[in-house]
mmCIF file with all atom_site columns, C-alpha atoms in Angstrom:
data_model
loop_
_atom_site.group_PDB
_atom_site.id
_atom_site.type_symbol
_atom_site.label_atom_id
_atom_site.label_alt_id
_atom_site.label_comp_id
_atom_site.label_asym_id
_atom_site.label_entity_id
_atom_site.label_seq_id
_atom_site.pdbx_PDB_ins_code
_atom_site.Cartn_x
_atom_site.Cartn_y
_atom_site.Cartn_z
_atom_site.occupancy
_atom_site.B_iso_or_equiv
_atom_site.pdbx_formal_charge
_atom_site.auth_seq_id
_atom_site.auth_comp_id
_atom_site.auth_asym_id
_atom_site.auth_atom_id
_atom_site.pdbx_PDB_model_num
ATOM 1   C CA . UNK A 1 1   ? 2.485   23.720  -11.429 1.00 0.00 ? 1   UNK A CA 1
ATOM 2   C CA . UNK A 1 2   ? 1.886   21.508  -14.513 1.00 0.00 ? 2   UNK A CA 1
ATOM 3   C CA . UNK A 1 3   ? -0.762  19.357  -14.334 1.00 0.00 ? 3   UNK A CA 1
ATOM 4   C CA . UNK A 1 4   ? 1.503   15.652  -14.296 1.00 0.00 ? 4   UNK A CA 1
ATOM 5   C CA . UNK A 1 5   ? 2.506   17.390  -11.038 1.00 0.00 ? 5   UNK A CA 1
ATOM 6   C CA . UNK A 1 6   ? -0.986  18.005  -9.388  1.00 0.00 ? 6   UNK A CA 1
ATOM 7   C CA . UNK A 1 7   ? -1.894  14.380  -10.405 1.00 0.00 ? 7   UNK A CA 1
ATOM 8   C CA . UNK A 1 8   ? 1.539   12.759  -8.869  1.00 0.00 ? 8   UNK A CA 1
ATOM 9   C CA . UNK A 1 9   ? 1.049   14.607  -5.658  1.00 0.00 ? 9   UNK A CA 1
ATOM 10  C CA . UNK A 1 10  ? -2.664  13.847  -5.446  1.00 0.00 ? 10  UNK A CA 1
ATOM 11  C CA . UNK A 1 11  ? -1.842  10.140  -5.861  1.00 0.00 ? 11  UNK A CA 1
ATOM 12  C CA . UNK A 1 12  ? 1.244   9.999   -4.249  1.00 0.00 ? 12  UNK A CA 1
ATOM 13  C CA . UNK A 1 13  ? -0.851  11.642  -1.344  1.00 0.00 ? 13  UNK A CA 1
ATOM 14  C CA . UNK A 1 14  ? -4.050  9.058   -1.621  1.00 0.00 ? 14  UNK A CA 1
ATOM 15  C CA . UNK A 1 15  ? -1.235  5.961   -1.949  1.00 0.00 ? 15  UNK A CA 1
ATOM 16  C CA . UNK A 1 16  ? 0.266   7.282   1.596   1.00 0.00 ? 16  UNK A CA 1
ATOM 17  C CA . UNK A 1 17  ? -2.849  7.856   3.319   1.00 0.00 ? 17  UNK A CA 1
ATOM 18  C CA . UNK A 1 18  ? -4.829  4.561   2.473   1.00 0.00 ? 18  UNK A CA 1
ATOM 19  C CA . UNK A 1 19  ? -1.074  2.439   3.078   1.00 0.00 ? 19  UNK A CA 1
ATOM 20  C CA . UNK A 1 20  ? -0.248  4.115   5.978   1.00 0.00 ? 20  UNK A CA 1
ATOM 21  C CA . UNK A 1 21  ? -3.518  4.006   7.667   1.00 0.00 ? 21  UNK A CA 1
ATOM 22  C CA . UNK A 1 22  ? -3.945  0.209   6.708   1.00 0.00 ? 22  UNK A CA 1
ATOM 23  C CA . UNK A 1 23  ? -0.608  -0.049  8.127   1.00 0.00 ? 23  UNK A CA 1
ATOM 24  C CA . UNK A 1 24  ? -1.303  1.599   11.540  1.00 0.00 ? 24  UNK A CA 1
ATOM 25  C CA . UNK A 1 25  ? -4.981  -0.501  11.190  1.00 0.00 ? 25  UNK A CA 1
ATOM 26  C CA . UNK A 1 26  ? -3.521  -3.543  11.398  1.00 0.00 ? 26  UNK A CA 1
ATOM 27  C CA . UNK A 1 27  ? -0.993  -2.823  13.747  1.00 0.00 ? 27  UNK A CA 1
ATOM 28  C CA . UNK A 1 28  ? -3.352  -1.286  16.246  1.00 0.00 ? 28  UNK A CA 1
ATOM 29  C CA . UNK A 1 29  ? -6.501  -3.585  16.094  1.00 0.00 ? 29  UNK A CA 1
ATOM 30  C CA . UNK A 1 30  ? -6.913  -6.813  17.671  1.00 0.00 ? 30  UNK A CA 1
ATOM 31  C CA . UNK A 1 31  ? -6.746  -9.579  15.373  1.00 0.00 ? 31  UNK A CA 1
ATOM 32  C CA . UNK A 1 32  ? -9.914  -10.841 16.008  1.00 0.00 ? 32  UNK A CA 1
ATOM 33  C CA . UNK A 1 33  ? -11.478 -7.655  14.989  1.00 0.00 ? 33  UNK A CA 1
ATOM 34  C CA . UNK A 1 34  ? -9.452  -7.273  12.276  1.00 0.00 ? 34  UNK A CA 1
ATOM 35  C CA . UNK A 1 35  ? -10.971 -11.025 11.296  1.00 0.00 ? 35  UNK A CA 1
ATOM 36  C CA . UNK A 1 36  ? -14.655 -9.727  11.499  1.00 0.00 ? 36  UNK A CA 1
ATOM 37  C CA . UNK A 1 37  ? -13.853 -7.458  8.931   1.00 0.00 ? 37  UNK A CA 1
ATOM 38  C CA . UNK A 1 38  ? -11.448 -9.736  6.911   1.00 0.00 ? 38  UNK A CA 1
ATOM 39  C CA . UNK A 1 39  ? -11.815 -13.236 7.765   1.00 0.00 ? 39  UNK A CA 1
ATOM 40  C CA . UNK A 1 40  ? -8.175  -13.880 6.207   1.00 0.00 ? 40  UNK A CA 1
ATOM 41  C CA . UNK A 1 41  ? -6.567  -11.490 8.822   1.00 0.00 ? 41  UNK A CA 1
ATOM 42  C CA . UNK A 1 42  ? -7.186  -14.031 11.207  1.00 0.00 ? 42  UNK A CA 1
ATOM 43  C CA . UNK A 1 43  ? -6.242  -17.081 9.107   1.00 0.00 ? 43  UNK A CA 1
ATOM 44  C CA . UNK A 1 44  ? -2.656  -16.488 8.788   1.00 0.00 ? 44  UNK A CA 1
ATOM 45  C CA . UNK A 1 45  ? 0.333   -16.572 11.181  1.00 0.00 ? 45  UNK A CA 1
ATOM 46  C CA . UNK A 1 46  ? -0.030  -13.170 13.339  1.00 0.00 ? 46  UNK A CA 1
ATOM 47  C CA . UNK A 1 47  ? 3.968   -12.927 11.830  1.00 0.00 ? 47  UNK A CA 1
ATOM 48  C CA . UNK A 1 48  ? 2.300   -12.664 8.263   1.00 0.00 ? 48  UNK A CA 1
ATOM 49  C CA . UNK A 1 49  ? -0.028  -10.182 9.260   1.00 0.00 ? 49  UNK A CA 1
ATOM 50  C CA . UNK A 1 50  ? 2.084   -7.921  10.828  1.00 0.00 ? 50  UNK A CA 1
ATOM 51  C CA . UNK A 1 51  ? 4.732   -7.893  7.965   1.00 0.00 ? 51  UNK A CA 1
ATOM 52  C CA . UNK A 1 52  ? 2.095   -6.907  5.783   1.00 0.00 ? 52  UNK A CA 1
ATOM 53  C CA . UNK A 1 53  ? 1.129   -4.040  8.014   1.00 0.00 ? 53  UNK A CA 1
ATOM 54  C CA . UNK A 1 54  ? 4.510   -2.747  8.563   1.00 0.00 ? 54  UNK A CA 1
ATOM 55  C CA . UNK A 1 55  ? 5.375   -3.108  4.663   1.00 0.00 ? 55  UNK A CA 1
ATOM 56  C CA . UNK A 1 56  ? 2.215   -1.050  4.002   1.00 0.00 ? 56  UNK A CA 1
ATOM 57  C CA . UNK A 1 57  ? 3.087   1.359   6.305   1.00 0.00 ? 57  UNK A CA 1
ATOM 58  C CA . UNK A 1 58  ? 6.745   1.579   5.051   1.00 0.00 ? 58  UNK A CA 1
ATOM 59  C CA . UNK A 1 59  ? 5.594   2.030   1.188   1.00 0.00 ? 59  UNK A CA 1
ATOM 60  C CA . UNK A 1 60  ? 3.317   4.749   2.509   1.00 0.00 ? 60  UNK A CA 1
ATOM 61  C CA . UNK A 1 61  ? 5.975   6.341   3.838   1.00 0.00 ? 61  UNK A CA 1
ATOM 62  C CA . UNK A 1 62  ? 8.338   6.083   1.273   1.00 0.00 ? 62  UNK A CA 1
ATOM 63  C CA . UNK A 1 63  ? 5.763   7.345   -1.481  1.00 0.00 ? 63  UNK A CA 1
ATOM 64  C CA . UNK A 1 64  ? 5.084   10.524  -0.033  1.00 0.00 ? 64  UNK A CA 1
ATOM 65  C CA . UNK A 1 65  ? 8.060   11.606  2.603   1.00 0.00 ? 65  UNK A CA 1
ATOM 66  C CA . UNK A 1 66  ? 11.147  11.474  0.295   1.00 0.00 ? 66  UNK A CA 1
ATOM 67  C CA . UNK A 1 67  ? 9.091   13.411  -2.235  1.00 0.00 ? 67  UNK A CA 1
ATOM 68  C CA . UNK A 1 68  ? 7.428   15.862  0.297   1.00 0.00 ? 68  UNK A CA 1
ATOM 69  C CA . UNK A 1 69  ? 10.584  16.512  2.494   1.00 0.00 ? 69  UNK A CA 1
ATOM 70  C CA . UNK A 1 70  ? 12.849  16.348  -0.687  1.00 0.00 ? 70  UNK A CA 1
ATOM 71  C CA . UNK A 1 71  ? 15.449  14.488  1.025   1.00 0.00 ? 71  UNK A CA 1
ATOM 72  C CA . UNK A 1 72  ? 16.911  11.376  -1.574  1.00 0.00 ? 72  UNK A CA 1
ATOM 73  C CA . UNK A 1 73  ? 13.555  12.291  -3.365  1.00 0.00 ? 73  UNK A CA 1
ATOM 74  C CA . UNK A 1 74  ? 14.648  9.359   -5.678  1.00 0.00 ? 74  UNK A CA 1
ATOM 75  C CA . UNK A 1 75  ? 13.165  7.151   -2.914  1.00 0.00 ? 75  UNK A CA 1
ATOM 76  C CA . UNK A 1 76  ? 9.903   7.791   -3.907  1.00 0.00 ? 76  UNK A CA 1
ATOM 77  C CA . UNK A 1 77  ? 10.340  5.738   -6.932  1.00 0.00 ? 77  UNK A CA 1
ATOM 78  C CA . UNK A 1 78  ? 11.771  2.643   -5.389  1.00 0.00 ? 78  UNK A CA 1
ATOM 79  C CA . UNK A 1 79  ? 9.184   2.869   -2.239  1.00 0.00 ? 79  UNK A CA 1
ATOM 80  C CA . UNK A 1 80  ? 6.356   3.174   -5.627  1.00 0.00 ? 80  UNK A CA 1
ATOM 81  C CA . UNK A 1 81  ? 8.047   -0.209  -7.336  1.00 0.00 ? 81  UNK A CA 1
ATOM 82  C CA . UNK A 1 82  ? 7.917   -1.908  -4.453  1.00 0.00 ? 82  UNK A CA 1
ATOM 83  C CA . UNK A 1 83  ? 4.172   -0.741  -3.839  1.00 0.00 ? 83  UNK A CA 1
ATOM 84  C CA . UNK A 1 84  ? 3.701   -2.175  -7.276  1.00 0.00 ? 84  UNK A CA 1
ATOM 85  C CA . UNK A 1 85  ? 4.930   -5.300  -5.926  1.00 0.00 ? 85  UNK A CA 1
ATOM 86  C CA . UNK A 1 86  ? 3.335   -5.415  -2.945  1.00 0.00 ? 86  UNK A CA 1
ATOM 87  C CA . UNK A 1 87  ? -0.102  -5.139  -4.259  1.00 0.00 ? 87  UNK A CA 1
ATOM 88  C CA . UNK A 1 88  ? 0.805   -7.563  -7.255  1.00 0.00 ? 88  UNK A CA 1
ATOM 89  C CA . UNK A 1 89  ? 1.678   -9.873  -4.232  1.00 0.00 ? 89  UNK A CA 1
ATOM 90  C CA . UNK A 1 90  ? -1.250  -9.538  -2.616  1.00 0.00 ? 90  UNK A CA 1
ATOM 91  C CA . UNK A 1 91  ? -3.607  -10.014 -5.518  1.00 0.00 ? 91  UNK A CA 1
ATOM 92  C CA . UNK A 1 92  ? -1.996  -13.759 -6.013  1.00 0.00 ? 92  UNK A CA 1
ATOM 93  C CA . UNK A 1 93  ? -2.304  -14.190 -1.754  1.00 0.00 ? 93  UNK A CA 1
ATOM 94  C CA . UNK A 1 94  ? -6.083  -13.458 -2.402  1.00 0.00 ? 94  UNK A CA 1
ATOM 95  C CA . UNK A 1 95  ? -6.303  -15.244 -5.583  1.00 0.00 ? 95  UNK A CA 1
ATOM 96  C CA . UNK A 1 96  ? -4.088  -18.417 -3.969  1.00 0.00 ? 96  UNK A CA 1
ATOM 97  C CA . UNK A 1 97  ? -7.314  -18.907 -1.584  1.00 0.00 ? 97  UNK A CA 1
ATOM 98  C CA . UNK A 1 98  ? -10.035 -18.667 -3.739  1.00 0.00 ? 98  UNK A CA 1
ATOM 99  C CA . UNK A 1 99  ? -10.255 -14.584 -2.698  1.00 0.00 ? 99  UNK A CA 1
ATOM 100 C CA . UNK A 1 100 ? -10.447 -13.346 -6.107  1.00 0.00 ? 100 UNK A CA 1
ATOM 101 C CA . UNK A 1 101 ? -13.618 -10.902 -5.675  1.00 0.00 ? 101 UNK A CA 1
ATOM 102 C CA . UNK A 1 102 ? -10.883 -8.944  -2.981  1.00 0.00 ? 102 UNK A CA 1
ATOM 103 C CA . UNK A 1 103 ? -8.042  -8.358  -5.649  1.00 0.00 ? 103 UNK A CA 1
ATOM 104 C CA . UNK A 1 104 ? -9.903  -5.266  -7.719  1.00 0.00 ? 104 UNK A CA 1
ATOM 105 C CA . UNK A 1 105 ? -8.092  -2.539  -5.302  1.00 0.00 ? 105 UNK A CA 1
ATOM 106 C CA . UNK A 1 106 ? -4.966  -4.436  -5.130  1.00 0.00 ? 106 UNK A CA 1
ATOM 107 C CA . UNK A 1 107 ? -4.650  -3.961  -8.786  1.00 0.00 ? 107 UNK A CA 1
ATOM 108 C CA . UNK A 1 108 ? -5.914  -0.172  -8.719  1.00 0.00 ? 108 UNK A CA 1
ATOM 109 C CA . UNK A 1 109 ? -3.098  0.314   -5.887  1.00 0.00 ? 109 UNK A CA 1
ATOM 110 C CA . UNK A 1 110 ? -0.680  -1.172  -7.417  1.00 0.00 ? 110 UNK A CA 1
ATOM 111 C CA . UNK A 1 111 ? -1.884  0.712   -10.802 1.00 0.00 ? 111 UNK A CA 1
ATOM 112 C CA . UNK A 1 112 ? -1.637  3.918   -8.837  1.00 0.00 ? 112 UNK A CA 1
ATOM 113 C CA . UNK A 1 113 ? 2.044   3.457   -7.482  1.00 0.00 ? 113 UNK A CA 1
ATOM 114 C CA . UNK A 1 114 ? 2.951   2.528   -11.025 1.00 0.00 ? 114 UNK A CA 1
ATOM 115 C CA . UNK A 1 115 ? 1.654   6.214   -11.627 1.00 0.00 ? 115 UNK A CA 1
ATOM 116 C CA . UNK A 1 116 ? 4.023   7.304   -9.035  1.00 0.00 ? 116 UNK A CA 1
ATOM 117 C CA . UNK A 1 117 ? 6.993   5.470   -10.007 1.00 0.00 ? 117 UNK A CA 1
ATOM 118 C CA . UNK A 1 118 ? 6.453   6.540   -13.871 1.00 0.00 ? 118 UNK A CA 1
ATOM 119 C CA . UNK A 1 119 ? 6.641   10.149  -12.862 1.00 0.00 ? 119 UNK A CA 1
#
């Protein structure tokens, strides 16, 4: 296997597993312990919060599974974009409150899934 290969897979791999277990995270922990960790988790409408988690957990997803089960592998690419976008999105939430010491792993993520969508 060429080496582009190794590196999408490994990425592709590390995008789904931090995503998807943010995803499940924030789906699965009160918000008030989420808010200990992150007081901005518990400053926004539980609605917000949620639709982040479930859009973290459906880029996850959609990174790795098309690719991995090679059904409409093509998915992979548009799941990756919108990863871009998401994290791009996030940066300017942080940024928007004065957050800006939280955006450097937005911008590595959404570096990352530009990887992904590249390859």
């Amino acid at each position: 296997m060429p080496p582009l290969h190794i590196a999408l897979w490994a990425v592709q791999g590390l995008l789904a597993l931090t995503l998807v277990g943010t995803g499940v995270w924030k789906l699965a922990t009160p918000i008030a312990a989420l808010a200990g960790k992150m007081p901005w988790m518990g400053q926004v409408a539980p609605g917000f919060l949620y639709l982040t988690a479930v859009l973290d957990l459906l880029v996850g997803l959609g990174i790795l599974l098309p690719s991995a089960t090679r059904v409409r592998p093509g998915l992979t690419v548009l799941a990756a974009t919108g990863g871009v976008g998401l994290m791009l999105g996030a940066a300017v939430f942080h940024v928007s409150r004065g957050e800006a010491a939280n955006t450097p792993f937005n911008f590595v993520l959404a570096g990352l899934a530009a990887f992904v969508a590249w390859g």
